[in-house]
mmCIF file of C-alpha atoms and ligand atoms in Angstrom:
data_model
loop_
_atom_site.group_PDB
_atom_site.id
_atom_site.type_symbol
_atom_site.label_atom_id
_atom_site.label_comp_id
_atom_site.label_asym_id
_atom_site.label_seq_id
_atom_site.Cartn_x
_atom_site.Cartn_y
_atom_site.Cartn_z
ATOM 1 C CA MET Z 1 42.568 -12.129 116.937
ATOM 2 C CA SER Z 2 41.732 -10.815 120.383
ATOM 3 C CA ALA Z 3 39.631 -7.720 120.862
ATOM 4 C CA SER Z 4 41.099 -4.367 121.912
ATOM 5 C CA LEU Z 5 40.195 -2.976 125.329
ATOM 6 C CA ASN Z 6 39.691 0.330 123.543
ATOM 7 C CA ARG Z 7 36.509 0.023 121.525
ATOM 8 C CA VAL Z 8 34.964 2.433 119.060
ATOM 9 C CA GLU Z 9 31.428 1.192 118.523
ATOM 10 C CA ILE Z 10 29.558 2.385 115.458
ATOM 11 C CA SER Z 11 25.779 2.087 115.509
ATOM 12 C CA THR Z 12 24.556 1.203 112.028
ATOM 13 C CA GLU Z 13 21.007 1.864 113.207
ATOM 14 C CA ALA Z 14 21.923 5.450 114.153
ATOM 15 C CA LEU Z 15 23.629 5.911 110.760
ATOM 16 C CA ARG Z 16 20.430 4.759 109.095
ATOM 17 C CA ASP Z 17 18.198 7.069 111.135
ATOM 18 C CA ASN Z 18 20.462 10.049 110.479
ATOM 19 C CA PHE Z 19 20.447 9.330 106.763
ATOM 20 C CA ARG Z 20 16.639 9.168 106.828
ATOM 21 C CA LEU Z 21 16.395 12.534 108.574
ATOM 22 C CA CYS Z 22 18.758 14.078 106.003
ATOM 23 C CA ARG Z 23 16.738 12.551 103.188
ATOM 24 C CA GLN Z 24 13.555 14.006 104.646
ATOM 25 C CA LEU Z 25 15.138 17.461 104.866
ATOM 26 C CA ALA Z 26 16.595 17.109 101.356
ATOM 27 C CA GLY Z 27 13.147 16.775 99.774
ATOM 28 C CA ASP Z 28 13.572 16.195 96.038
ATOM 29 C CA ALA Z 29 17.313 16.797 96.093
ATOM 30 C CA GLY Z 30 19.631 13.823 95.698
ATOM 31 C CA ILE Z 31 22.101 13.078 98.485
ATOM 32 C CA ILE Z 32 25.850 13.009 98.036
ATOM 33 C CA ALA Z 33 26.885 11.144 101.170
ATOM 34 C CA MET Z 34 30.243 12.618 102.191
ATOM 35 C CA VAL Z 35 32.414 9.680 103.266
ATOM 36 C CA LYS Z 36 35.866 11.250 103.117
ATOM 37 C CA ALA Z 37 38.351 10.690 105.958
ATOM 38 C CA ASP Z 38 37.048 7.143 106.370
ATOM 39 C CA ALA Z 39 33.554 8.551 106.860
ATOM 40 C CA TYR Z 40 34.744 11.005 109.525
ATOM 41 C CA GLY Z 41 36.273 8.072 111.404
ATOM 42 C CA HIS Z 42 33.220 5.812 111.121
ATOM 43 C CA GLY Z 43 34.591 3.497 108.401
ATOM 44 C CA MET Z 44 34.002 4.450 104.770
ATOM 45 C CA LEU Z 45 32.978 1.075 103.368
ATOM 46 C CA GLU Z 46 30.614 0.126 106.180
ATOM 47 C CA CYS Z 47 28.953 3.561 106.177
ATOM 48 C CA ALA Z 48 28.699 3.689 102.380
ATOM 49 C CA GLN Z 49 26.889 0.332 102.359
ATOM 50 C CA VAL Z 50 24.329 1.659 104.864
ATOM 51 C CA PHE Z 51 23.819 4.910 102.945
ATOM 52 C CA ALA Z 52 23.608 3.151 99.564
ATOM 53 C CA HIS Z 53 20.990 0.813 100.963
ATOM 54 C CA GLU Z 54 19.014 3.807 102.286
ATOM 55 C CA GLY Z 55 19.067 5.593 98.942
ATOM 56 C CA ALA Z 56 22.197 7.748 98.755
ATOM 57 C CA THR Z 57 22.288 8.855 95.116
ATOM 58 C CA ASP Z 58 25.974 9.842 95.084
ATOM 59 C CA PHE Z 59 29.149 9.720 97.201
ATOM 60 C CA GLY Z 60 31.878 12.256 97.937
ATOM 61 C CA VAL Z 61 35.507 11.471 98.793
ATOM 62 C CA ALA Z 62 38.668 13.558 99.030
ATOM 63 C CA GLU Z 63 41.069 11.415 96.980
ATOM 64 C CA ALA Z 64 40.720 9.073 94.017
ATOM 65 C CA ILE Z 65 42.133 6.186 96.051
ATOM 66 C CA GLU Z 66 39.072 6.344 98.313
ATOM 67 C CA GLY Z 67 36.816 6.175 95.264
ATOM 68 C CA VAL Z 68 38.674 3.071 94.091
ATOM 69 C CA LYS Z 69 37.970 1.379 97.439
ATOM 70 C CA LEU Z 70 34.273 2.240 97.159
ATOM 71 C CA ARG Z 71 34.112 0.801 93.635
ATOM 72 C CA GLN Z 72 35.940 -2.358 94.707
ATOM 73 C CA ALA Z 73 33.373 -2.760 97.498
ATOM 74 C CA GLY Z 74 30.584 -2.643 94.920
ATOM 75 C CA ILE Z 75 29.354 0.961 95.184
ATOM 76 C CA GLU Z 76 27.826 1.835 91.801
ATOM 77 C CA GLN Z 77 26.587 5.396 92.374
ATOM 78 C CA PRO Z 78 28.487 8.406 91.008
ATOM 79 C CA ILE Z 79 31.548 9.159 93.158
ATOM 80 C CA TYR Z 80 33.036 12.670 93.252
ATOM 81 C CA VAL Z 81 36.718 13.220 93.969
ATOM 82 C CA PHE Z 82 36.977 16.608 95.672
ATOM 83 C CA THR Z 83 40.736 17.124 95.893
ATOM 84 C CA GLY Z 84 41.209 18.013 92.222
ATOM 85 C CA ILE Z 85 43.060 16.235 89.449
ATOM 86 C CA TYR Z 86 46.734 15.683 88.829
ATOM 87 C CA PRO Z 87 48.207 13.602 86.003
ATOM 88 C CA GLU Z 88 48.938 10.463 88.057
ATOM 89 C CA ILE Z 89 45.291 9.877 88.952
ATOM 90 C CA ILE Z 90 43.731 10.451 85.525
ATOM 91 C CA PRO Z 91 43.889 6.783 84.396
ATOM 92 C CA THR Z 92 42.339 5.788 87.760
ATOM 93 C CA LEU Z 93 39.454 8.209 87.247
ATOM 94 C CA PHE Z 94 38.653 6.531 83.939
ATOM 95 C CA GLU Z 95 39.235 2.985 85.063
ATOM 96 C CA PHE Z 96 36.955 3.292 88.102
ATOM 97 C CA GLU Z 97 34.487 5.778 86.604
ATOM 98 C CA LEU Z 98 35.123 8.460 89.203
ATOM 99 C CA THR Z 99 33.909 12.011 88.611
ATOM 100 C CA PRO Z 100 36.542 14.670 89.236
ATOM 101 C CA ILE Z 101 35.719 18.015 90.782
ATOM 102 C CA ILE Z 102 37.430 20.479 88.455
ATOM 103 C CA LEU Z 103 39.044 23.489 90.112
ATOM 104 C CA ASN Z 104 40.834 25.161 87.202
ATOM 105 C CA ARG Z 105 42.077 24.638 83.637
ATOM 106 C CA ARG Z 106 44.987 22.470 84.606
ATOM 107 C CA ASN Z 107 44.946 18.942 83.079
ATOM 108 C CA ILE Z 108 41.653 19.540 81.236
ATOM 109 C CA ARG Z 109 43.260 18.921 77.843
ATOM 110 C CA GLU Z 110 44.872 15.736 79.082
ATOM 111 C CA LEU Z 111 41.496 14.540 80.419
ATOM 112 C CA SER Z 112 39.958 15.227 77.015
ATOM 113 C CA ARG Z 113 42.760 13.419 75.196
ATOM 114 C CA GLN Z 114 42.378 10.281 77.314
ATOM 115 C CA ALA Z 115 38.569 10.359 77.079
ATOM 116 C CA VAL Z 116 38.787 10.490 73.281
ATOM 117 C CA GLN Z 117 41.356 7.713 73.293
ATOM 118 C CA ARG Z 118 38.969 5.561 75.338
ATOM 119 C CA ASN Z 119 36.049 6.657 73.200
ATOM 120 C CA ILE Z 120 33.928 7.819 76.162
ATOM 121 C CA THR Z 121 32.475 11.054 77.496
ATOM 122 C CA MET Z 122 33.566 11.955 81.004
ATOM 123 C CA GLY Z 123 31.229 14.029 83.194
ATOM 124 C CA LEU Z 124 32.850 16.814 85.203
ATOM 125 C CA HIS Z 125 31.644 18.897 88.157
ATOM 126 C CA LEU Z 126 33.124 22.389 88.341
ATOM 127 C CA LYS Z 127 33.764 24.070 91.661
ATOM 128 C CA ILE Z 128 33.357 27.818 91.951
ATOM 129 C CA ASP Z 129 34.743 29.778 94.854
ATOM 130 C CA ALA Z 130 31.613 31.831 95.487
ATOM 131 C CA GLY Z 131 32.835 33.104 98.869
ATOM 132 C CA MET Z 132 34.409 30.188 100.702
ATOM 133 C CA GLY Z 133 37.895 31.533 99.994
ATOM 134 C CA ARG Z 134 39.445 28.128 99.518
ATOM 135 C CA GLN Z 135 39.327 25.755 96.517
ATOM 136 C CA GLY Z 136 37.817 26.383 93.109
ATOM 137 C CA CYS Z 137 37.808 28.806 90.225
ATOM 138 C CA SER Z 138 36.943 32.467 90.527
ATOM 139 C CA LYS Z 139 33.809 34.101 89.210
ATOM 140 C CA GLU Z 140 35.962 35.626 86.454
ATOM 141 C CA GLU Z 141 37.548 32.329 85.402
ATOM 142 C CA PHE Z 142 34.331 30.307 85.406
ATOM 143 C CA PRO Z 143 32.795 31.293 82.008
ATOM 144 C CA ASP Z 144 36.111 30.619 80.239
ATOM 145 C CA LEU Z 145 36.467 27.267 81.972
ATOM 146 C CA VAL Z 146 32.978 26.237 80.828
ATOM 147 C CA ALA Z 147 33.683 27.433 77.288
ATOM 148 C CA GLU Z 148 36.960 25.564 77.162
ATOM 149 C CA ILE Z 149 35.425 22.289 78.364
ATOM 150 C CA ASN Z 150 32.515 22.670 75.924
ATOM 151 C CA ASN Z 151 35.030 22.987 73.109
ATOM 152 C CA LEU Z 152 36.924 19.840 74.050
ATOM 153 C CA ALA Z 153 35.870 16.400 72.847
ATOM 154 C CA GLY Z 154 35.076 13.675 75.372
ATOM 155 C CA LEU Z 155 34.191 16.012 78.268
ATOM 156 C CA GLU Z 156 30.870 17.308 79.545
ATOM 157 C CA VAL Z 157 29.988 19.603 82.451
ATOM 158 C CA THR Z 158 27.438 17.567 84.414
ATOM 159 C CA GLY Z 159 27.531 19.585 87.631
ATOM 160 C CA VAL Z 160 28.520 22.892 89.211
ATOM 161 C CA LEU Z 161 29.098 23.424 92.905
ATOM 162 C CA ALA Z 162 30.347 25.805 95.553
ATOM 163 C CA HIS Z 163 31.018 25.402 99.282
ATOM 164 C CA LEU Z 164 29.882 27.381 102.320
ATOM 165 C CA PRO Z 165 32.074 28.675 105.154
ATOM 166 C CA MET Z 166 29.425 29.548 107.785
ATOM 167 C CA SER Z 167 26.272 27.535 107.239
ATOM 168 C CA ASP Z 168 26.522 26.234 110.821
ATOM 169 C CA ASP Z 169 25.696 29.769 111.989
ATOM 170 C CA ARG Z 170 21.998 30.476 111.549
ATOM 171 C CA ALA Z 171 22.485 34.132 112.459
ATOM 172 C CA SER Z 172 25.056 34.800 109.740
ATOM 173 C CA ASN Z 173 24.090 36.296 106.362
ATOM 174 C CA SER Z 174 27.009 34.549 104.700
ATOM 175 C CA THR Z 175 25.045 31.541 103.432
ATOM 176 C CA THR Z 176 22.267 33.490 101.750
ATOM 177 C CA GLU Z 177 24.822 35.894 100.279
ATOM 178 C CA ILE Z 178 26.932 33.083 98.827
ATOM 179 C CA PHE Z 179 23.803 31.341 97.527
ATOM 180 C CA ALA Z 180 22.843 34.559 95.707
ATOM 181 C CA GLU Z 181 26.381 34.987 94.402
ATOM 182 C CA PHE Z 182 26.455 31.371 93.152
ATOM 183 C CA ASN Z 183 23.178 31.894 91.291
ATOM 184 C CA SER Z 184 24.308 35.159 89.768
ATOM 185 C CA ILE Z 185 27.574 33.584 88.550
ATOM 186 C CA LEU Z 186 25.541 30.766 87.003
ATOM 187 C CA ASP Z 187 23.030 33.102 85.357
ATOM 188 C CA GLY Z 188 25.745 34.416 83.083
ATOM 189 C CA VAL Z 189 26.567 30.953 81.701
ATOM 190 C CA ARG Z 190 23.329 29.005 82.069
ATOM 191 C CA ARG Z 191 22.928 28.769 78.290
ATOM 192 C CA GLN Z 192 26.336 27.139 77.961
ATOM 193 C CA LEU Z 193 25.396 24.416 80.453
ATOM 194 C CA ALA Z 194 23.371 21.330 79.525
ATOM 195 C CA PRO Z 195 19.776 21.134 80.845
ATOM 196 C CA GLY Z 196 20.680 18.055 82.899
ATOM 197 C CA CYS Z 197 23.554 19.822 84.666
ATOM 198 C CA ARG Z 198 23.151 19.519 88.428
ATOM 199 C CA TYR Z 199 23.879 22.250 90.964
ATOM 200 C CA HIS Z 200 24.927 21.788 94.570
ATOM 201 C CA LEU Z 201 25.974 23.878 97.516
ATOM 202 C CA ALA Z 202 24.456 22.593 100.758
ATOM 203 C CA ASN Z 203 26.531 20.875 103.444
ATOM 204 C CA SER Z 204 24.908 19.798 106.715
ATOM 205 C CA GLY Z 205 24.559 23.322 108.057
ATOM 206 C CA ALA Z 206 22.767 24.519 104.940
ATOM 207 C CA LEU Z 207 20.586 21.408 104.822
ATOM 208 C CA PHE Z 208 19.424 21.994 108.405
ATOM 209 C CA TYR Z 209 19.317 25.783 108.631
ATOM 210 C CA PHE Z 210 19.050 27.211 105.082
ATOM 211 C CA SER Z 211 16.688 24.907 103.235
ATOM 212 C CA THR Z 212 16.347 27.151 100.166
ATOM 213 C CA THR Z 213 19.935 26.284 99.208
ATOM 214 C CA ARG Z 214 19.125 22.616 98.493
ATOM 215 C CA LEU Z 215 19.186 22.829 94.668
ATOM 216 C CA ASP Z 216 19.661 19.460 92.881
ATOM 217 C CA LEU Z 217 21.984 17.715 95.312
ATOM 218 C CA VAL Z 218 22.957 18.163 98.954
ATOM 219 C CA ARG Z 219 26.239 17.097 100.540
ATOM 220 C CA PRO Z 220 25.755 16.179 104.206
ATOM 221 C CA GLY Z 221 28.695 14.869 106.198
ATOM 222 C CA ILE Z 222 28.676 15.561 109.940
ATOM 223 C CA SER Z 223 24.892 15.202 110.250
ATOM 224 C CA LEU Z 224 25.066 11.636 108.925
ATOM 225 C CA TYR Z 225 27.454 10.920 111.779
ATOM 226 C CA GLY Z 226 25.061 12.312 114.358
ATOM 227 C CA CYS Z 227 26.269 15.803 115.205
ATOM 228 C CA HIS Z 228 24.172 18.873 114.578
ATOM 229 C CA PRO Z 229 26.313 21.290 112.609
ATOM 230 C CA GLY Z 230 25.405 24.213 114.840
ATOM 231 C CA GLY Z 231 26.200 22.595 118.159
ATOM 232 C CA ASP Z 232 25.177 19.892 120.533
ATOM 233 C CA CYS Z 233 22.707 17.230 119.480
ATOM 234 C CA GLN Z 234 20.401 17.774 122.408
ATOM 235 C CA ALA Z 235 20.698 21.530 122.550
ATOM 236 C CA ASP Z 236 19.973 22.037 118.894
ATOM 237 C CA PRO Z 237 17.190 19.902 117.455
ATOM 238 C CA ALA Z 238 16.260 20.509 113.831
ATOM 239 C CA GLU Z 239 12.560 21.243 113.670
ATOM 240 C CA GLY Z 240 11.906 18.960 116.591
ATOM 241 C CA GLN Z 241 14.009 16.183 115.097
ATOM 242 C CA THR Z 242 17.253 15.065 116.582
ATOM 243 C CA LEU Z 243 20.184 13.279 115.037
ATOM 244 C CA ARG Z 244 21.504 10.233 116.867
ATOM 245 C CA PRO Z 245 25.163 10.015 117.882
ATOM 246 C CA VAL Z 246 26.736 7.136 115.971
ATOM 247 C CA MET Z 247 30.078 6.664 117.703
ATOM 248 C CA ARG Z 248 30.732 5.409 121.224
ATOM 249 C CA PHE Z 249 34.286 5.123 122.573
ATOM 250 C CA SER Z 250 34.972 3.001 125.632
ATOM 251 C CA SER Z 251 37.785 1.318 127.493
ATOM 252 C CA ARG Z 252 38.345 -0.559 130.758
ATOM 253 C CA ILE Z 253 39.909 0.094 134.118
ATOM 254 C CA THR Z 254 43.106 -1.954 134.125
ATOM 255 C CA GLN Z 255 44.268 -0.951 137.623
ATOM 256 C CA LEU Z 256 42.728 0.614 140.740
ATOM 257 C CA ARG Z 257 44.943 2.253 143.349
ATOM 258 C CA ASP Z 258 44.492 3.987 146.722
ATOM 259 C CA ILE Z 259 46.593 7.133 146.752
ATOM 260 C CA MET Z 260 47.509 9.345 149.749
ATOM 261 C CA PRO Z 261 46.823 13.106 149.780
ATOM 262 C CA GLY Z 262 49.742 15.196 148.504
ATOM 263 C CA THR Z 263 50.827 12.706 145.826
ATOM 264 C CA GLY Z 264 51.871 14.009 142.406
ATOM 265 C CA LEU Z 265 50.266 12.105 139.531
ATOM 266 C CA GLY Z 266 51.894 11.352 136.189
ATOM 267 C CA TYR Z 267 54.305 13.339 134.009
ATOM 268 C CA GLY Z 268 55.141 16.754 135.399
ATOM 269 C CA HIS Z 269 53.031 16.079 138.489
ATOM 270 C CA SER Z 270 50.535 18.514 136.985
ATOM 271 C CA TYR Z 271 47.993 17.271 139.528
ATOM 272 C CA ILE Z 272 48.645 16.689 143.216
ATOM 273 C CA THR Z 273 46.012 14.814 145.211
ATOM 274 C CA THR Z 274 44.230 16.726 147.967
ATOM 275 C CA ARG Z 275 42.448 13.773 149.588
ATOM 276 C CA ASN Z 276 42.596 10.009 149.861
ATOM 277 C CA THR Z 277 42.027 9.227 146.220
ATOM 278 C CA LYS Z 278 40.886 6.100 144.466
ATOM 279 C CA LEU Z 279 42.695 6.220 141.147
ATOM 280 C CA ALA Z 280 41.675 4.265 138.052
ATOM 281 C CA VAL Z 281 44.217 3.627 135.303
ATOM 282 C CA VAL Z 282 42.748 3.465 131.775
ATOM 283 C CA PRO Z 283 44.856 2.075 128.904
ATOM 284 C CA LEU Z 284 44.508 4.815 126.321
ATOM 285 C CA GLY Z 285 45.956 8.251 125.635
ATOM 286 C CA TYR Z 286 46.958 10.603 122.872
ATOM 287 C CA ALA Z 287 48.000 7.703 120.631
ATOM 288 C CA ASN Z 288 44.292 6.817 120.637
ATOM 289 C CA GLY Z 289 43.270 10.380 119.764
ATOM 290 C CA TYR Z 290 42.547 11.222 123.405
ATOM 291 C CA LEU Z 291 44.732 14.266 122.989
ATOM 292 C CA ARG Z 292 47.142 15.586 125.577
ATOM 293 C CA ASN Z 293 45.400 18.951 125.607
ATOM 294 C CA LEU Z 294 42.421 17.202 127.237
ATOM 295 C CA SER Z 295 44.610 16.968 130.379
ATOM 296 C CA GLY Z 296 42.952 18.627 133.334
ATOM 297 C CA LYS Z 297 39.672 19.038 131.422
ATOM 298 C CA ALA Z 298 38.241 15.737 130.254
ATOM 299 C CA GLN Z 299 35.596 13.807 132.123
ATOM 300 C CA VAL Z 300 34.611 10.184 131.562
ATOM 301 C CA LEU Z 301 31.768 7.886 132.634
ATOM 302 C CA VAL Z 302 32.234 5.026 135.098
ATOM 303 C CA ARG Z 303 29.247 3.108 136.482
ATOM 304 C CA GLY Z 304 26.959 5.753 134.973
ATOM 305 C CA GLN Z 305 28.668 8.649 136.754
ATOM 306 C CA LYS Z 306 30.661 11.514 135.310
ATOM 307 C CA VAL Z 307 34.149 11.670 136.847
ATOM 308 C CA PRO Z 308 37.268 13.757 136.086
ATOM 309 C CA THR Z 309 40.542 12.632 134.568
ATOM 310 C CA LEU Z 310 43.584 13.623 136.639
ATOM 311 C CA GLY Z 311 47.030 14.872 135.611
ATOM 312 C CA ARG Z 312 48.579 14.592 132.158
ATOM 313 C CA ILE Z 313 47.137 12.297 129.577
ATOM 314 C CA SER Z 314 50.074 10.284 128.299
ATOM 315 C CA MET Z 315 50.607 8.218 125.159
ATOM 316 C CA ASN Z 316 48.739 5.126 126.273
ATOM 317 C CA LEU Z 317 47.533 5.892 129.797
ATOM 318 C CA THR Z 318 44.931 8.134 131.381
ATOM 319 C CA LEU Z 319 44.149 8.494 135.103
ATOM 320 C CA VAL Z 320 40.615 8.887 136.438
ATOM 321 C CA ASP Z 321 39.396 9.939 139.883
ATOM 322 C CA VAL Z 322 36.908 7.263 140.948
ATOM 323 C CA THR Z 323 36.991 8.091 144.683
ATOM 324 C CA ASP Z 324 33.265 8.861 144.714
ATOM 325 C CA ILE Z 325 32.160 5.718 142.908
ATOM 326 C CA ALA Z 326 31.094 3.005 145.276
ATOM 327 C CA GLU Z 327 31.769 -0.584 144.226
ATOM 328 C CA VAL Z 328 34.170 0.419 141.444
ATOM 329 C CA GLN Z 329 36.262 -2.531 140.255
ATOM 330 C CA GLU Z 330 39.137 -3.305 137.956
ATOM 331 C CA GLY Z 331 37.693 -4.298 134.582
ATOM 332 C CA ASP Z 332 34.834 -1.786 134.825
ATOM 333 C CA GLU Z 333 33.910 -0.078 131.569
ATOM 334 C CA VAL Z 334 35.047 3.540 131.098
ATOM 335 C CA VAL Z 335 33.143 5.589 128.506
ATOM 336 C CA LEU Z 336 35.068 8.436 126.883
ATOM 337 C CA LEU Z 337 32.398 9.301 124.273
ATOM 338 C CA GLY Z 338 28.761 8.301 124.271
ATOM 339 C CA LYS Z 339 26.239 6.980 126.761
ATOM 340 C CA GLN Z 340 26.553 4.906 129.866
ATOM 341 C CA GLY Z 341 23.428 4.460 131.959
ATOM 342 C CA LYS Z 342 21.603 7.783 132.003
ATOM 343 C CA GLN Z 343 24.702 9.879 131.428
ATOM 344 C CA GLU Z 344 26.245 10.906 128.123
ATOM 345 C CA ILE Z 345 29.383 12.652 126.895
ATOM 346 C CA THR Z 346 28.958 14.099 123.397
ATOM 347 C CA ALA Z 347 31.543 14.736 120.690
ATOM 348 C CA THR Z 348 30.720 18.433 120.895
ATOM 349 C CA GLU Z 349 31.440 18.437 124.650
ATOM 350 C CA ILE Z 350 34.822 16.776 124.105
ATOM 351 C CA ALA Z 351 35.488 19.190 121.244
ATOM 352 C CA THR Z 352 34.937 22.092 123.639
ATOM 353 C CA TRP Z 353 37.497 20.656 126.083
ATOM 354 C CA MET Z 354 39.913 20.162 123.163
ATOM 355 C CA ASN Z 355 39.219 23.612 121.755
ATOM 356 C CA THR Z 356 38.090 22.148 118.425
ATOM 357 C CA ILE Z 357 34.952 20.865 116.641
ATOM 358 C CA SER Z 358 33.125 17.536 116.778
ATOM 359 C CA TYR Z 359 34.472 16.596 113.319
ATOM 360 C CA GLU Z 360 38.026 16.409 114.627
ATOM 361 C CA VAL Z 361 37.061 14.373 117.700
ATOM 362 C CA LEU Z 362 35.257 11.797 115.535
ATOM 363 C CA CYS Z 363 38.139 11.540 113.037
ATOM 364 C CA LEU Z 364 40.679 11.084 115.833
ATOM 365 C CA PHE Z 365 38.822 8.485 117.884
ATOM 366 C CA GLY Z 366 37.417 6.613 114.894
ATOM 367 C CA ASN Z 367 40.577 6.485 112.825
ATOM 368 C CA LEU Z 368 42.986 5.655 115.667
ATOM 369 C CA ASN Z 369 41.108 2.800 117.333
ATOM 370 C CA LYS Z 370 39.587 -0.524 116.430
ATOM 371 C CA ARG Z 371 35.993 -0.106 115.246
ATOM 372 C CA TYR Z 372 33.168 -2.512 116.061
ATOM 373 C CA TYR Z 373 29.833 -2.325 114.234
ATOM 374 C CA VAL Z 374 26.751 -2.818 116.378
ATOM 375 C CA GLU Z 375 23.027 -2.638 115.638
HETATM 376 C C1 PLP J 1 33.191 17.706 103.815
HETATM 377 C C2 PLP J 1 32.367 18.452 102.857
HETATM 378 C C3 PLP J 1 30.982 18.541 102.997
HETATM 379 C C4 PLP J 1 30.253 18.030 104.207
HETATM 380 O O1 PLP J 1 30.256 19.017 105.220
HETATM 381 P P1 PLP J 1 29.520 18.794 106.627
HETATM 382 O O2 PLP J 1 29.684 20.087 107.328
HETATM 383 O O3 PLP J 1 30.251 17.698 107.301
HETATM 384 O O4 PLP J 1 28.123 18.441 106.317
HETATM 385 C C5 PLP J 1 30.264 19.148 101.986
HETATM 386 N N1 PLP J 1 30.887 19.674 100.899
HETATM 387 C C6 PLP J 1 32.222 19.628 100.748
HETATM 388 C C7 PLP J 1 32.843 20.239 99.534
HETATM 389 C C8 PLP J 1 33.007 19.033 101.714
HETATM 390 O O5 PLP J 1 34.332 18.992 101.555
#
């Protein structure tokens, strides 16, 4: 099979270094490596192997089907399924020894029935909404949920968690308030929970900026993939330590053209040349996650120089102004994300142009293009 001109390179060395930095910050806490969404576009199986080798104690996925793939690839650590349970996935949870995150009472009795039938005890992690305002049970529901599970055969509460909405913002009080709320909710039921029950709250933001929230387990995602939760990698080092970008996205110039001033370029002629322009055609567009709303904003690297895209980004084509690059040739590499020579374009920078966050940029590029693993 021939290679694609559009390459997403994943550095396994950078993944490893990022995991090590997270492990250092985690101290005694275990690490649930969050590998949902195909490891934020980096490839779930490949990333999980690196993290498992480096000492990830647990893994987190959105859906049971992802957990099945991890098990089939030989991952033996506990795997948490964050989406919640519905009847169709219950046999899968048992068969592949996946740990469901329990959000409410629904299906608890059915879980118990099947556990008893299989003559095993299934561990459950319960999610409290302690201020995220999204998934989970309320403070009021939580004690009853614990009591109900404790009264059912074949089930055991082995963990309790909550999630944080603003841990990427060091200046916000939200994280410390939710941490306090989480602890106060737990205080009421501590005696009903087994001594080995594990508590977790911290995502990347909390791990980097609110270290007191580490508890028994931490759940980093974006930091493993090289982006500082609070902003750009360079601008925002954690205690003098910097995460390494993992993903690099590149393509090639497939055509070079000399264009007269006053020429409209691409759909809608949203750009009209103002000088003799050397135009490079690059074979990717919104189908590759290089979204149309990057039109008129995005810059790319060619021969180590930052140059602007021109006109509308279309489905599979993007135009670049290479007038100022001496010696430019068809076949030259174009870097959309990552380093070329001394220059770099970060996921956070692209996210700013796209009016989104680095997470979305990584998912789009990584999940819509062919990935290549490099050391
Ligand atoms: C995705 C996710 C995380 C990881 O968050 P990052 O900001 O990427 O570190 C942690 N916890 C839960 C519940 C998540 O869904």
